[in-house]
XYZ file of C-alpha atoms in Angstrom:
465
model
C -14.871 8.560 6.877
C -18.145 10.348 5.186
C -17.418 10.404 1.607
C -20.110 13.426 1.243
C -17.041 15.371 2.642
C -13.959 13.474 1.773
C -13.767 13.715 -2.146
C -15.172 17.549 -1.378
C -11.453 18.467 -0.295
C -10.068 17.685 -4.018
C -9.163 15.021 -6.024
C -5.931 14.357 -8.127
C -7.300 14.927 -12.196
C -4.621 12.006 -13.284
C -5.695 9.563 -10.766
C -9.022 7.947 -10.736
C -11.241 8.738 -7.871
C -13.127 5.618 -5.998
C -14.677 5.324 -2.882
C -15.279 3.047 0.089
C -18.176 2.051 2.191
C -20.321 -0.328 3.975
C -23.445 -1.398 5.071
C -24.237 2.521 6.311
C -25.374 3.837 2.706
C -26.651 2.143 -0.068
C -24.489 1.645 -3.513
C -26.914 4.041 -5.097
C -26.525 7.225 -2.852
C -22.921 6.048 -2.540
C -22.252 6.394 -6.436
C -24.165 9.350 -7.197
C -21.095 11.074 -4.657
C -18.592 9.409 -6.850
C -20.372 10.778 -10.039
C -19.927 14.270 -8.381
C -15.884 13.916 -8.683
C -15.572 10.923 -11.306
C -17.645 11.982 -14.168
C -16.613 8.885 -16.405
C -14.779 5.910 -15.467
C -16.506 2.477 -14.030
C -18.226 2.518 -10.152
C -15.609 1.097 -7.511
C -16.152 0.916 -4.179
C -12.188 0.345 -3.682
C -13.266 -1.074 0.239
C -16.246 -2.660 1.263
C -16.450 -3.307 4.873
C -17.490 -6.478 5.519
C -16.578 -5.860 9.545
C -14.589 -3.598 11.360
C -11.729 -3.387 13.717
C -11.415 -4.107 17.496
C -10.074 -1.957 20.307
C -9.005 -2.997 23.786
C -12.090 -2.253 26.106
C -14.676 -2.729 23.719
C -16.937 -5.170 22.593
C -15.800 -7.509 19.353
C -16.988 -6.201 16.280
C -19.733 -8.072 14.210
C -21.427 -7.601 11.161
C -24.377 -9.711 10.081
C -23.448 -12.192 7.290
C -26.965 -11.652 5.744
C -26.722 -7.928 5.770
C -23.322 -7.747 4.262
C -24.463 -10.230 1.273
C -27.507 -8.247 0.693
C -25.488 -4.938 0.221
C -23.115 -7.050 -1.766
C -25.583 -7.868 -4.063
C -26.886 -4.428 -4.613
C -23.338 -3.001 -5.402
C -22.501 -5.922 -7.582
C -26.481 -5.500 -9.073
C -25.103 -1.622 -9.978
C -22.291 -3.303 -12.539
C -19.990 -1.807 -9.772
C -16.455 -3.338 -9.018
C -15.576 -4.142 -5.458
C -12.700 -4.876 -2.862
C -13.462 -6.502 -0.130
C -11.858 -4.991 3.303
C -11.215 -7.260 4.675
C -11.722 -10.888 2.795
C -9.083 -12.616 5.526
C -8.740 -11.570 9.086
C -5.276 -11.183 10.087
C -2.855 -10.855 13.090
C -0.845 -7.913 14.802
C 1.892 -10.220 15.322
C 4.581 -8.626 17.718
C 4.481 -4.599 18.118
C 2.486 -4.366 14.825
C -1.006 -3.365 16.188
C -1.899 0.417 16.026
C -4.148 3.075 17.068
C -7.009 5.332 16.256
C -7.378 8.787 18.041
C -10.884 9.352 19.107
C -12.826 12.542 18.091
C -11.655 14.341 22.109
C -7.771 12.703 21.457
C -8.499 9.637 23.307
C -6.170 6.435 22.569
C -8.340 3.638 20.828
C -5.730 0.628 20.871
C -6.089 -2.060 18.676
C -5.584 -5.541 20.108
C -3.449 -8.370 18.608
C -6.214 -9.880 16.351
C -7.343 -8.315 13.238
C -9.899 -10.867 13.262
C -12.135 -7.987 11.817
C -15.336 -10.265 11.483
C -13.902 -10.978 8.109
C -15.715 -14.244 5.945
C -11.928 -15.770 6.145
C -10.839 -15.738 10.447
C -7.545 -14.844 11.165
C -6.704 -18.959 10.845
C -8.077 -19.095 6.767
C -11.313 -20.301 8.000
C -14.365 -20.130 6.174
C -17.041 -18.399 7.905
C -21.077 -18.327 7.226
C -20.604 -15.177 6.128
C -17.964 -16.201 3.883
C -20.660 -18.838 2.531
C -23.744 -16.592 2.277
C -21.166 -14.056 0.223
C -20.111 -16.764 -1.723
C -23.743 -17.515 -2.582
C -24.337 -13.796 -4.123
C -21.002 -14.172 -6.350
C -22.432 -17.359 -7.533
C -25.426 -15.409 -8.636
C -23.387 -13.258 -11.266
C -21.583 -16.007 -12.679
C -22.052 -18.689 -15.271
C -19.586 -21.342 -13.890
C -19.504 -23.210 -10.801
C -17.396 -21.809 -8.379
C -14.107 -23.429 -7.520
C -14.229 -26.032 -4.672
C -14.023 -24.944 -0.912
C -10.616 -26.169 0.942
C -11.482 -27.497 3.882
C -10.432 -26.094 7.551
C -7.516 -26.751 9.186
C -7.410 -28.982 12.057
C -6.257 -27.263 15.467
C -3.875 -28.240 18.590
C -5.679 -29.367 21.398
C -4.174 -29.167 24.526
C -4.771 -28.713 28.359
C -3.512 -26.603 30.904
C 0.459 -26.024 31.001
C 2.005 -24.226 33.930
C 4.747 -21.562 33.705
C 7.117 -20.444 36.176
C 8.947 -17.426 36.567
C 12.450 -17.357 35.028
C 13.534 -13.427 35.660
C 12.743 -10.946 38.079
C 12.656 -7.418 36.335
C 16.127 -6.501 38.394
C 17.664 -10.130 37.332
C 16.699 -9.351 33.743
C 18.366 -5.660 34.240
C 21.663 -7.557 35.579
C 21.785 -9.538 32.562
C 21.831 -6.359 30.037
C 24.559 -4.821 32.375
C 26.448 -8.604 32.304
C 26.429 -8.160 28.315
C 26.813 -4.932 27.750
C 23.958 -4.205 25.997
C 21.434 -2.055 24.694
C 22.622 0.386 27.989
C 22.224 4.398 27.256
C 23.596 7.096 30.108
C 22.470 10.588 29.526
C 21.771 13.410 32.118
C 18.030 13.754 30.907
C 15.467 10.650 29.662
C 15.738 10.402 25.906
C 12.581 9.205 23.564
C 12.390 6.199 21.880
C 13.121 7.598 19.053
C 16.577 9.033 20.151
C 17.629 5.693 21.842
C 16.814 4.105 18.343
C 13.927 1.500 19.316
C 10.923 2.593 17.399
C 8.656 -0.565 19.233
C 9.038 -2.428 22.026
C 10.343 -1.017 25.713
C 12.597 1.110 27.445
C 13.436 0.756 31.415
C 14.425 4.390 32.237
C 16.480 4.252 35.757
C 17.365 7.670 37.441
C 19.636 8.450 39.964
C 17.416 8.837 43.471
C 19.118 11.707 45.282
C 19.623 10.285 49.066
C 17.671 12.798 50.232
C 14.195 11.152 49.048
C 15.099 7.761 48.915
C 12.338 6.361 51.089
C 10.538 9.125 50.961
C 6.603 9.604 49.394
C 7.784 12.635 46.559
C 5.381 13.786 44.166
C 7.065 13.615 40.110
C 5.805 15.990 37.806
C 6.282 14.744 33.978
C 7.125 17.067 31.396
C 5.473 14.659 28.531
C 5.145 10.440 28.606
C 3.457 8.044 26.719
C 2.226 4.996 26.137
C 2.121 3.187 29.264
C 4.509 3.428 32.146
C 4.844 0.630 34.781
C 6.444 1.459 38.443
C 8.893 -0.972 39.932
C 10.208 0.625 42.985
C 13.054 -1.628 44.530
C 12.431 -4.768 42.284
C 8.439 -4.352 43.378
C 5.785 -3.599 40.699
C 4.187 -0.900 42.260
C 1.276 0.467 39.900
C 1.025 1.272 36.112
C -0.495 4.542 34.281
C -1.382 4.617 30.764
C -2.183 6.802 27.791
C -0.084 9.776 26.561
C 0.459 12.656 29.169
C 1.531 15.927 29.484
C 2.320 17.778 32.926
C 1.663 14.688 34.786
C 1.794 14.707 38.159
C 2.497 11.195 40.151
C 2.586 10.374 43.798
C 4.614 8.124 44.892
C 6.853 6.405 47.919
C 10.194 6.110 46.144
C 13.135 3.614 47.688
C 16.501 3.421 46.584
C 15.938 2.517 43.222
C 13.066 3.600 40.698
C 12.578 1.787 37.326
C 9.788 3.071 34.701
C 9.435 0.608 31.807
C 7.162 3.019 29.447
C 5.294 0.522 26.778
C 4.744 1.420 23.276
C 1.335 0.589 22.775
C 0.776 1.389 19.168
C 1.458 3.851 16.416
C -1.182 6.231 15.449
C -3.097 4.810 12.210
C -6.084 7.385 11.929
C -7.558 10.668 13.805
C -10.142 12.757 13.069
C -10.528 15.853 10.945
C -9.756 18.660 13.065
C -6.768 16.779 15.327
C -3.870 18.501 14.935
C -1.416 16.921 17.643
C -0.342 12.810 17.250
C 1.513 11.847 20.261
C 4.065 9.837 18.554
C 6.990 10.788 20.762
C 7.218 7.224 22.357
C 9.106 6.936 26.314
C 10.062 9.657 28.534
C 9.484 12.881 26.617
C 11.328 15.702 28.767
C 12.714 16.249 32.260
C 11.062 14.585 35.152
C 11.218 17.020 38.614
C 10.123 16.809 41.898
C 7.147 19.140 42.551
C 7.936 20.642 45.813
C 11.302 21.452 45.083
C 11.456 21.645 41.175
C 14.835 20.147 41.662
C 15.020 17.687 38.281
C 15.934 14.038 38.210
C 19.018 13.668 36.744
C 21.542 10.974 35.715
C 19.315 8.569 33.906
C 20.073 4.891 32.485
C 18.443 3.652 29.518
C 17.338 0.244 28.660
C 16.981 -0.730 25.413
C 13.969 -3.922 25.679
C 13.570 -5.443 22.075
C 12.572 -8.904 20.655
C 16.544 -8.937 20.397
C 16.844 -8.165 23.905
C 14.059 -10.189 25.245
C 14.990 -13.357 23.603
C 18.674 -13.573 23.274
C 19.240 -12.577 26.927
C 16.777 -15.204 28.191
C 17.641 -18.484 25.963
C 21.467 -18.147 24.736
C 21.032 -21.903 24.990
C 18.347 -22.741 23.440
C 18.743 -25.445 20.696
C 19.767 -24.340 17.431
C 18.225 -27.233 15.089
C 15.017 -25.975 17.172
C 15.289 -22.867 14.766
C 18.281 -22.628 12.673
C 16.490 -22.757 8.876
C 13.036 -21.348 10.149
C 14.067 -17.738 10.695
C 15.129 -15.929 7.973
C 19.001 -14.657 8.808
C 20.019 -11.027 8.532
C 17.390 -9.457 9.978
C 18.507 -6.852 12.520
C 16.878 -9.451 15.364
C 18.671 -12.440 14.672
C 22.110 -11.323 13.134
C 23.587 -11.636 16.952
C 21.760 -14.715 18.012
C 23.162 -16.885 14.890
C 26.480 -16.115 14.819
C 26.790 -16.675 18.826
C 24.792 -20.465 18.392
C 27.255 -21.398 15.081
C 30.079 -20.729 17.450
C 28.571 -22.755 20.601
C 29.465 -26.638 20.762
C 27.024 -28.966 19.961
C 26.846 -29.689 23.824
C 26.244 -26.606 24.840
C 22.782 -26.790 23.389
C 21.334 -29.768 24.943
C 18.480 -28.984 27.423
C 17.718 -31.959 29.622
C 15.212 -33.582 30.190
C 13.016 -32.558 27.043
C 9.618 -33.785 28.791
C 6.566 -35.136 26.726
C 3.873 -31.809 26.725
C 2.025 -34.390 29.307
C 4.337 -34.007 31.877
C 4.756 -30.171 32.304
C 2.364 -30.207 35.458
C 5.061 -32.904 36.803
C 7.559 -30.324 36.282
C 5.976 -27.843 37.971
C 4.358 -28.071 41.425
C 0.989 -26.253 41.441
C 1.807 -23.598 43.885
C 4.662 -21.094 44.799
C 6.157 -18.886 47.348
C 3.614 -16.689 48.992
C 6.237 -14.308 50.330
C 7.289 -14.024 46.499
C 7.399 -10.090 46.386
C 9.845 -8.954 43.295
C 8.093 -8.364 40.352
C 8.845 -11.394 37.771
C 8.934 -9.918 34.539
C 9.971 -13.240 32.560
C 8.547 -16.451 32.711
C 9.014 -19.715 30.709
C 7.672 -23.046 29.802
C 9.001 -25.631 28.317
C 7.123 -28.246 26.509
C 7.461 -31.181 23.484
C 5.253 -31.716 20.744
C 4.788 -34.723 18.087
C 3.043 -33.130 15.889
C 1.854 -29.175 14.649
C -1.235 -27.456 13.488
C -2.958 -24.449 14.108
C -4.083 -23.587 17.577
C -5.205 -20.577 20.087
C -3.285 -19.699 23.007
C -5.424 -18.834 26.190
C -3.588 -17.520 29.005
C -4.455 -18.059 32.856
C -3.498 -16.185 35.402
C -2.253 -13.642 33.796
C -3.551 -10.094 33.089
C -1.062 -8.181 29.991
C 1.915 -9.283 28.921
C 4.006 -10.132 25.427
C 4.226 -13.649 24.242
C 6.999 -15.548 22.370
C 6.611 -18.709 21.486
C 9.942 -20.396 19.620
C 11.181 -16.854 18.604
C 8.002 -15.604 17.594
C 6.686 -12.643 19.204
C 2.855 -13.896 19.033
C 1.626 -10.461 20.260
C -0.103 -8.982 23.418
C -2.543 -10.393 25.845
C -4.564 -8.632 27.834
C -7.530 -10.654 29.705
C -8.650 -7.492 31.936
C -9.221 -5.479 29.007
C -10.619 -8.038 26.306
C -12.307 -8.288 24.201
C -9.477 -10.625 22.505
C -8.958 -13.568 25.060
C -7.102 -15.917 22.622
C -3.782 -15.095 20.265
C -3.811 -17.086 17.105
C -0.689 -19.423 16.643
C -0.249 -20.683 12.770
C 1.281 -24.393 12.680
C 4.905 -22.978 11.715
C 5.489 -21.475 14.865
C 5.303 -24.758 16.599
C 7.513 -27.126 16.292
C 7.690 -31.314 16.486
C 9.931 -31.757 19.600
C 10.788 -29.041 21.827
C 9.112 -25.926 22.231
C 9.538 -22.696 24.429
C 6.673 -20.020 25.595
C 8.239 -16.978 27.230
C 6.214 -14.737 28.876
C 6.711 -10.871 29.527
C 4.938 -9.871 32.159
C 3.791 -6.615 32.001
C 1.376 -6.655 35.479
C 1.500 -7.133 38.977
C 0.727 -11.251 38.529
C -2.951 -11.593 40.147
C -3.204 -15.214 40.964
C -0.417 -14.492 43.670
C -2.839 -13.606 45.483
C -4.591 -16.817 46.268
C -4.257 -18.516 49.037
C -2.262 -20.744 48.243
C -0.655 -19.082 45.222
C -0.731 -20.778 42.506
C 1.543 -20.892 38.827
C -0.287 -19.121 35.984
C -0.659 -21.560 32.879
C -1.575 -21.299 29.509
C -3.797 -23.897 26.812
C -3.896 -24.344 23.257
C -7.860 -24.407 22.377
C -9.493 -24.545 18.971
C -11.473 -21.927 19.001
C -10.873 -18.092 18.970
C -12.472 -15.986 21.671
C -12.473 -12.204 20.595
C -15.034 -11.506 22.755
């Protein structure tokens, strides 16, 4: 952030000044700056980074454990106060992860895990770090430290396959079935005018007959984040990134479906930016470039956790969740009321398998002529008992996972550096359990010969690259 320059564009006179840094100055050249601004007052360094963040296509993060206790020690050697950013890793569960614009306005996408090197892992681990730091704060004080709790045990368990449940048009079909989440308008409407602020929208416009089946070139007035091509039910190619005047070839058919991704909201850009490309979807016309004749007559899909869930598993048991999610959230309002006025009957899914016998369930390979893009898959699976665990997925590039309801985050292997998405013991569940899968690629493995299912393992370790 450079505090040489920061504090330099004013301070508030009521509200005490502090500053933040790392291992990249030391606490003494870092204070003197504060001294510029704060003339009295106590020396805080209100965050002291003891890693950073990760972004998808980069390496993972690290900070030596020996370096950051060493600085600790000098800034606590200062009579300084501290806050430690962070002391626990967390998780971007769901949508939640975010974005940093680069210094030339490039997109630097945080992955699920905000791991962040921290001396607690996303799980409440301890760490070496976490040990060597602990070893400096015994230094400045008289008492023993408190006892350590120890780790939690993880789930262990091998390879589970998944099969497709929904092909993108299938999943379409069932929105029109129900009536929901549907928008009409004569031109494609942001995000933020079709009232989703995360999550997707399928835009659908009306292909004049005269290029159906035709190779057209589309010029786009403004989209972003990521836009993925199905041309008649086939996944055809994805683009990504936020775009202005962008110009795509492409061999259209009858029917054209863009599902534009929200990848992230801007957190941070650089002194200087002036434009943050938060206008999520399709933002303006859409024309075809040799005639400048625009697309017109455009259906909007609405693709939530509400959406994604509900539409997929209007059966799924209701002691498997009833009393675990919190009710009257805008996500579950729907999905109660509809399971407390289902029979009992209506919720029993048979056979619930031991986890053992999902490859039984399963064979290992599918339909090589299997074309349409599958944009849901599913697994079922039964536990005894719960802890802690990493999902790693197989086969798979990028997708969104759900896991019982809970929208455990992206995944995306091509990318990394994250490999694993951290699962916390309540969102498993003794008995039944249900991973659902969005798909959000052209599935790879189909390509084998034979093709075979992708799967998915709990492990107990993370791998953030």
């Amino acid at each position: 952030m450079g505090i040489r320059t920061t504090m330099s564009c004013g301070t508030t006179p009521e509200i005490f000044a502090t500053i933040d840094f790392g291992t990249e100055i030391t606490p003494e050249e870092a204070f003197a700056q504060q001294r510029k601004y704060q003339a009295k007052g106590p020396l805080v360094n209100s965050e002291y980074y003891t890693g950073w963040l990760d972004y998808w296509g980069s390496p993972h993060q690290r900070r030596g454990a020996d370096v950051i206790a060493k600085h600790l020690k000098d800034i606590l050697t200062t009579n300084a106060s501290l806050n430690l950013y962070m002391l626990h890793g967390g998780t971007n569960f769901g949508f939640m992860n975010g974005v940093d614009i680069g210094s030339k306005g490039s997109r630097l996408i945080s992955p699920t895990s905000y791991d962040y090197d921290a001396p607690l892992s996303e799980a409440g681990d301890t760490t070496w770090k976490y040990f060597k730091m602990r070893e400096v704060l015994q230094q400045f004080n008289a008492n023993p430290l408190p006892a350590v709790p120890a780790n939690t045990s993880k789930l262990v368990q091998g390879a589970l396959r998944i099969p497709p449940l929904k092909t993108f048009v299938d999943f379409k079909g069932y929105l029109v079935y129900w009536g929901l989440h549907v928008i009409e308008s004569d031109s494609p409407k942001p995000m933020s005018e079709l009232g989703l602020g995360y999550g997707f929208v399928c835009y659908t416009p009306r292909i004049p007959p005269k290029y159906q089946n035709k190779t057209v070139t589309l010029v786009f007035d403004e989209m972003s984040d990521e836009a993925i091509f199905v041309v008649d039910n086939v996944y055809k190619f994805s683009i990504g990134g936020a775009v202005k005047n962008y110009e795509l070839k492409i061999e259209l058919g009858v029917e054209l479906d863009i599902l534009v991704v929200n990848q992230g909201r801007a957190a941070y850009a650089p002194k200087g930016y002036h434009y943050l490309q938060e206008c999520k979807g399709i933002c303006g016309d859409v024309r075809f470039k040799d005639s400048n004749e625009t697309l017109k007559g455009w259906k909007q899909y609405n693709i939530n956790d509400t959406t994604i869930w509900e539409e997929n598993h209007p059966n799924f048991p209701a002691e498997n969740y009833i009393g675990k999610i919190t009710k009257g959230s805008d996500l579950m309002d729907r999905f109660f009321e509809d399971c407390e006025n289902r029979k009992e009957d209506q919720f029993k899914i048979q056979p619930i398998l031991p986890i053992e016998n999902n490859l039984d369930r399963y064979p290992s390979q599918i339909k090589s002529t299997q074309k349409e893009y599958q944009f849901v898959w599913e697994s079922f699976f039964a536990l005894q008992n719960t802890t802690d665990t990493y999902l790693r997925m197989k086969g798979f590039n990028k997708g969104q996972v759900y896991l019982n309801m809970y929208n455990l985050g992206r995944f995306w292997q091509e990318k990394g550096p994250q490999k694993t998405l951290f699962v916390p013991k309540n969102y498993l569940q003794a008995g039944l359990n249900v991973l659902l899968v969005i798909a959000l690629d052209d599935y790879p493995t189909q390509q084998l010969n034979p093709p075979q299912y992708p799967e998915f393992e709990f492990v107990v370790q993370p791998d953030l690259g």
